[in-house]
Amino acid sequence: MEVTNGAAVKTLVIIPTYNEADNVGWITDRVLEQQPEVEILVADDNSPDGTGEIADKLAEADPRVHVLHRQGKEGLGAAYRAGFAWGLERDYDVLVEMDADGSHRPEDLGKLLDSARAGAPLTLGSRWVPGGSVVNWPKRREALSRGASLYARLMLDLGVRDATAGFRAFRRETLEAIDLDAVESQGYCFQIDMTRQTRLAGLEVAEVPITFVERVHGQSKMSLDIVKEALTRVTVWGLQRMNPFRR
């Protein structure tokens, strides 16, 4: 727990998992090595590969690790909403979204925390600002991510370069200003929706550069349905923004 201006800042890193048995141990170790004052919540969607059981053992060995067992695979957005609720109930000041697969480097976590602790309502770990980069990503994935961010930025006037960024830090006041129960999006679209909701609440969004690394172990959860959902919802939101009478 860090102390800033005389006040303790409780920080929770939320790591959603589904079949991440090969990753959950080393990612928690790396996070705590880089930022020993934070705590981690593994939100596991009843992974059949035993990820939840591994997380339980990690929690038994280290009081900074917690586990939220969920009933089944309900999607990224639902896992994060549950994690946010868990953290807000326990009075954490900064809540971080982070993937289990290592694509979000713990070495970059400090940049997000510095921004959040300095007062930024929402900080994105951005691949597409100066200093940001991707490693070992197929060109088609890079094109998809860049295109999705550009489309969302133009349609929704978000004012950010990496609208789909999944490595992000919220101050608790930001999450309390958003109606989380109304955010039903998943995947890419969940991240766009949370950025949109933050801006609709009149709050600023900061971006810090990160290096995004393609996963080494396990399977990506990206699917055509996730892409379709993002395209459909962003289009509808954009049309509503341009013409409020369409709502």
Tab-separated table of C-alpha atoms in Angstrom:
chain	number	residue	atom	x	y	z
A	1	MET	CA	0.000	0.000	0.000
A	2	GLU	CA	1.514	3.328	-1.080
A	3	VAL	CA	1.190	6.546	0.860
A	4	THR	CA	0.572	9.696	-1.195
A	5	ASN	CA	0.251	13.130	0.451
A	6	GLY	CA	-0.068	11.434	3.808
A	7	ALA	CA	-2.933	9.160	2.728
A	8	ALA	CA	-2.691	5.448	2.026
A	9	VAL	CA	-3.586	4.462	-1.552
A	10	LYS	CA	-5.040	0.961	-1.761
A	11	THR	CA	-4.512	-0.526	-5.203
A	12	LEU	CA	-6.163	-3.636	-6.630
A	13	VAL	CA	-5.044	-5.302	-9.859
A	14	ILE	CA	-7.929	-7.335	-11.307
A	15	ILE	CA	-6.871	-10.265	-13.495
A	16	PRO	CA	-9.777	-12.145	-15.147
A	17	THR	CA	-8.997	-15.744	-16.031
A	18	TYR	CA	-10.457	-18.546	-18.075
A	19	ASN	CA	-8.130	-21.480	-18.779
A	20	GLU	CA	-4.990	-19.587	-17.784
A	21	ALA	CA	-3.350	-22.342	-15.731
A	22	ASP	CA	-0.043	-21.798	-17.537
A	23	ASN	CA	-0.065	-18.072	-16.830
A	24	VAL	CA	-1.742	-17.211	-13.535
A	25	GLY	CA	1.223	-18.099	-11.319
A	26	TRP	CA	3.980	-16.262	-13.120
A	27	ILE	CA	1.883	-13.189	-13.905
A	28	THR	CA	0.984	-12.694	-10.233
A	29	ASP	CA	4.631	-13.208	-9.247
A	30	ARG	CA	5.790	-10.610	-11.775
A	31	VAL	CA	3.168	-8.062	-10.729
A	32	LEU	CA	4.094	-8.357	-7.055
A	33	GLU	CA	7.795	-8.250	-7.862
A	34	GLN	CA	7.351	-4.985	-9.774
A	35	GLN	CA	4.762	-3.435	-7.437
A	36	PRO	CA	4.934	-5.154	-4.036
A	37	GLU	CA	2.469	-2.710	-2.438
A	38	VAL	CA	-0.500	-3.685	-4.675
A	39	GLU	CA	-2.985	-6.498	-4.165
A	40	ILE	CA	-4.310	-8.826	-6.843
A	41	LEU	CA	-7.777	-10.223	-7.452
A	42	VAL	CA	-7.941	-13.238	-9.754
A	43	ALA	CA	-11.507	-13.353	-11.119
A	44	ASP	CA	-11.837	-16.884	-12.450
A	45	ASP	CA	-14.781	-18.014	-14.575
A	46	ASN	CA	-14.767	-21.621	-13.318
A	47	SER	CA	-11.881	-22.584	-15.610
A	48	PRO	CA	-11.948	-26.317	-16.440
A	49	ASP	CA	-8.132	-26.408	-16.581
A	50	GLY	CA	-7.774	-25.750	-12.834
A	51	THR	CA	-6.814	-22.064	-12.961
A	52	GLY	CA	-9.055	-21.327	-9.983
A	53	GLU	CA	-7.418	-24.005	-7.832
A	54	ILE	CA	-3.963	-22.688	-8.686
A	55	ALA	CA	-5.110	-19.183	-7.751
A	56	ASP	CA	-6.418	-20.483	-4.411
A	57	LYS	CA	-2.966	-21.876	-3.604
A	58	LEU	CA	-1.384	-18.553	-4.526
A	59	ALA	CA	-3.808	-16.783	-2.185
A	60	GLU	CA	-3.031	-19.198	0.635
A	61	ALA	CA	0.672	-18.446	0.240
A	62	ASP	CA	0.412	-14.656	-0.089
A	63	PRO	CA	-2.174	-12.399	1.611
A	64	ARG	CA	-1.845	-9.896	-1.245
A	65	VAL	CA	-3.565	-12.362	-3.617
A	66	HIS	CA	-7.339	-12.866	-3.575
A	67	VAL	CA	-9.620	-15.067	-5.668
A	68	LEU	CA	-13.154	-14.443	-6.905
A	69	HIS	CA	-14.732	-17.678	-8.141
A	70	ARG	CA	-17.488	-17.131	-10.672
A	71	GLN	CA	-20.055	-19.671	-11.843
A	72	GLY	CA	-19.002	-19.920	-15.470
A	73	LYS	CA	-17.663	-18.219	-18.558
A	74	GLU	CA	-19.701	-15.008	-18.807
A	75	GLY	CA	-17.228	-12.821	-20.680
A	76	LEU	CA	-14.588	-10.231	-19.941
A	77	GLY	CA	-16.990	-7.417	-19.163
A	78	ALA	CA	-18.924	-9.418	-16.587
A	79	ALA	CA	-15.690	-10.530	-14.911
A	80	TYR	CA	-14.421	-6.964	-14.625
A	81	ARG	CA	-17.736	-5.652	-13.343
A	82	ALA	CA	-17.675	-8.317	-10.630
A	83	GLY	CA	-14.077	-7.432	-9.837
A	84	PHE	CA	-14.877	-3.732	-9.630
A	85	ALA	CA	-17.763	-4.431	-7.249
A	86	TRP	CA	-15.498	-6.616	-5.079
A	87	GLY	CA	-12.848	-3.904	-4.929
A	88	LEU	CA	-15.212	-1.006	-4.293
A	89	GLU	CA	-16.841	-2.899	-1.411
A	90	ARG	CA	-13.393	-3.201	0.160
A	91	ASP	CA	-12.444	0.459	-0.278
A	92	TYR	CA	-9.656	0.203	-2.837
A	93	ASP	CA	-8.668	3.595	-4.239
A	94	VAL	CA	-7.248	2.509	-7.619
A	95	LEU	CA	-8.515	-0.495	-9.589
A	96	VAL	CA	-6.513	-1.846	-12.503
A	97	GLU	CA	-7.535	-4.051	-15.413
A	98	MET	CA	-4.796	-6.459	-16.519
A	99	ASP	CA	-4.649	-9.557	-18.724
A	100	ALA	CA	-3.328	-12.847	-17.356
A	101	ASP	CA	-1.340	-13.803	-20.434
A	102	GLY	CA	1.580	-11.396	-20.087
A	103	SER	CA	0.530	-9.144	-22.961
A	104	HIS	CA	0.273	-6.379	-20.379
A	105	ARG	CA	3.775	-6.161	-18.969
A	106	PRO	CA	4.062	-5.711	-15.200
A	107	GLU	CA	7.076	-3.513	-15.977
A	108	ASP	CA	4.637	-0.936	-17.410
A	109	LEU	CA	2.238	-1.052	-14.473
A	110	GLY	CA	4.066	1.702	-12.609
A	111	LYS	CA	3.278	4.202	-15.374
A	112	LEU	CA	-0.448	3.609	-14.988
A	113	LEU	CA	-0.284	3.775	-11.208
A	114	ASP	CA	1.702	7.016	-11.215
A	115	SER	CA	-0.942	8.589	-13.458
A	116	ALA	CA	-3.867	7.300	-11.404
A	117	ARG	CA	-2.321	8.290	-8.085
A	118	ALA	CA	-1.651	11.753	-9.507
A	119	GLY	CA	-5.406	12.106	-10.014
A	120	ALA	CA	-6.199	10.908	-13.563
A	121	PRO	CA	-9.749	9.493	-13.438
A	122	LEU	CA	-8.933	6.840	-16.045
A	123	THR	CA	-5.504	5.974	-17.428
A	124	LEU	CA	-5.059	3.814	-20.514
A	125	GLY	CA	-1.915	1.829	-21.229
A	126	SER	CA	-1.738	2.808	-24.874
A	127	ARG	CA	-0.076	1.063	-27.795
A	128	TRP	CA	-0.772	3.847	-30.256
A	129	VAL	CA	0.672	6.957	-28.591
A	130	PRO	CA	4.319	8.008	-29.048
A	131	GLY	CA	6.479	5.530	-27.171
A	132	GLY	CA	3.887	2.750	-27.337
A	133	SER	CA	4.495	-0.423	-29.339
A	134	VAL	CA	3.447	-4.015	-29.982
A	135	VAL	CA	5.676	-7.101	-30.079
A	136	ASN	CA	5.065	-10.330	-32.020
A	137	TRP	CA	1.601	-9.275	-33.124
A	138	PRO	CA	0.304	-10.418	-36.520
A	139	LYS	CA	-0.266	-7.528	-38.903
A	140	ARG	CA	-3.960	-8.384	-39.175
A	141	ARG	CA	-4.387	-8.028	-35.384
A	142	GLU	CA	-2.568	-4.712	-35.392
A	143	ALA	CA	-4.705	-3.472	-38.285
A	144	LEU	CA	-7.875	-4.602	-36.484
A	145	SER	CA	-6.892	-2.862	-33.248
A	146	ARG	CA	-5.819	0.358	-34.929
A	147	GLY	CA	-8.937	0.378	-37.105
A	148	ALA	CA	-11.273	-0.280	-34.170
A	149	SER	CA	-9.698	2.505	-32.127
A	150	LEU	CA	-9.867	4.946	-35.035
A	151	TYR	CA	-13.517	4.109	-35.755
A	152	ALA	CA	-14.486	4.459	-32.090
A	153	ARG	CA	-12.585	7.727	-31.770
A	154	LEU	CA	-14.314	9.227	-34.794
A	155	MET	CA	-17.802	7.921	-34.039
A	156	LEU	CA	-17.791	8.662	-30.311
A	157	ASP	CA	-15.393	11.609	-30.035
A	158	LEU	CA	-13.463	9.819	-27.281
A	159	GLY	CA	-10.297	11.854	-27.663
A	160	VAL	CA	-7.972	8.861	-27.131
A	161	ARG	CA	-5.651	6.958	-29.441
A	162	ASP	CA	-6.206	3.456	-28.035
A	163	ALA	CA	-9.907	3.108	-27.250
A	164	THR	CA	-9.724	-0.705	-27.036
A	165	ALA	CA	-6.806	-0.747	-24.568
A	166	GLY	CA	-7.325	-3.426	-21.939
A	167	PHE	CA	-4.521	-2.350	-19.585
A	168	ARG	CA	-6.051	0.512	-17.623
A	169	ALA	CA	-6.344	2.064	-14.180
A	170	PHE	CA	-9.505	3.592	-12.720
A	171	ARG	CA	-9.785	5.736	-9.643
A	172	ARG	CA	-12.640	4.531	-7.460
A	173	GLU	CA	-14.460	7.855	-7.905
A	174	THR	CA	-14.585	7.192	-11.644
A	175	LEU	CA	-16.188	3.786	-11.244
A	176	GLU	CA	-18.648	5.236	-8.725
A	177	ALA	CA	-19.650	7.867	-11.300
A	178	ILE	CA	-20.484	5.187	-13.881
A	179	ASP	CA	-23.590	3.001	-13.886
A	180	LEU	CA	-21.682	-0.283	-14.118
A	181	ASP	CA	-24.886	-2.339	-14.239
A	182	ALA	CA	-25.754	-0.607	-17.514
A	183	VAL	CA	-22.457	-1.627	-19.153
A	184	GLU	CA	-23.317	-4.911	-20.847
A	185	SER	CA	-20.580	-4.980	-23.500
A	186	GLN	CA	-17.843	-7.618	-23.721
A	187	GLY	CA	-14.321	-7.866	-25.122
A	188	TYR	CA	-13.131	-4.983	-27.290
A	189	CYS	CA	-16.485	-3.325	-26.838
A	190	PHE	CA	-16.362	-3.382	-23.034
A	191	GLN	CA	-13.170	-1.346	-23.095
A	192	ILE	CA	-14.632	1.145	-25.576
A	193	ASP	CA	-17.817	1.364	-23.511
A	194	MET	CA	-15.941	2.075	-20.265
A	195	THR	CA	-13.948	4.827	-21.970
A	196	ARG	CA	-17.197	6.227	-23.377
A	197	GLN	CA	-18.915	6.097	-19.979
A	198	THR	CA	-15.990	7.884	-18.362
A	199	ARG	CA	-16.161	10.693	-20.906
A	200	LEU	CA	-19.978	10.890	-20.602
A	201	ALA	CA	-19.474	11.395	-16.863
A	202	GLY	CA	-17.403	14.466	-17.714
A	203	LEU	CA	-14.105	12.914	-16.657
A	204	GLU	CA	-10.724	13.036	-18.351
A	205	VAL	CA	-8.895	10.059	-19.819
A	206	ALA	CA	-5.093	9.936	-19.801
A	207	GLU	CA	-2.869	7.693	-21.917
A	208	VAL	CA	0.610	6.415	-21.113
A	209	PRO	CA	2.748	4.421	-23.566
A	210	ILE	CA	3.186	0.688	-23.040
A	211	THR	CA	4.764	-2.217	-24.897
A	212	PHE	CA	2.111	-4.825	-25.698
A	213	VAL	CA	3.476	-8.370	-26.099
A	214	GLU	CA	1.554	-11.191	-27.799
A	215	ARG	CA	0.772	-14.065	-25.435
A	216	VAL	CA	3.150	-17.028	-25.294
A	217	HIS	CA	0.942	-19.622	-23.570
A	218	GLY	CA	-2.740	-20.427	-24.028
A	219	GLN	CA	-5.329	-19.352	-26.544
A	220	SER	CA	-6.544	-15.856	-27.365
A	221	LYS	CA	-10.175	-15.171	-26.428
A	222	MET	CA	-10.672	-12.937	-29.484
A	223	SER	CA	-13.515	-14.039	-31.754
A	224	LEU	CA	-15.548	-12.790	-34.707
A	225	ASP	CA	-18.559	-12.298	-32.417
A	226	ILE	CA	-16.541	-9.900	-30.240
A	227	VAL	CA	-15.559	-7.866	-33.290
A	228	LYS	CA	-19.155	-7.799	-34.539
A	229	GLU	CA	-20.459	-6.660	-31.156
A	230	ALA	CA	-17.987	-3.778	-31.053
A	231	LEU	CA	-18.792	-2.660	-34.594
A	232	THR	CA	-22.555	-2.787	-34.011
A	233	ARG	CA	-22.598	-1.036	-30.642
A	234	VAL	CA	-20.127	1.688	-31.623
A	235	THR	CA	-22.156	2.413	-34.749
A	236	VAL	CA	-25.397	2.690	-32.753
A	237	TRP	CA	-23.789	4.884	-30.075
A	238	GLY	CA	-22.222	7.071	-32.739
A	239	LEU	CA	-25.524	7.595	-34.549
A	240	GLN	CA	-27.210	8.417	-31.249
A	241	ARG	CA	-24.507	10.959	-30.444
A	242	MET	CA	-24.915	12.633	-33.823
A	243	ASN	CA	-28.714	12.592	-33.655
A	244	PRO	CA	-30.109	12.377	-30.091
A	245	PHE	CA	-33.653	11.900	-31.472
A	246	ARG	CA	-32.646	8.414	-32.694
A	247	ARG	CA	-32.504	7.166	-29.095
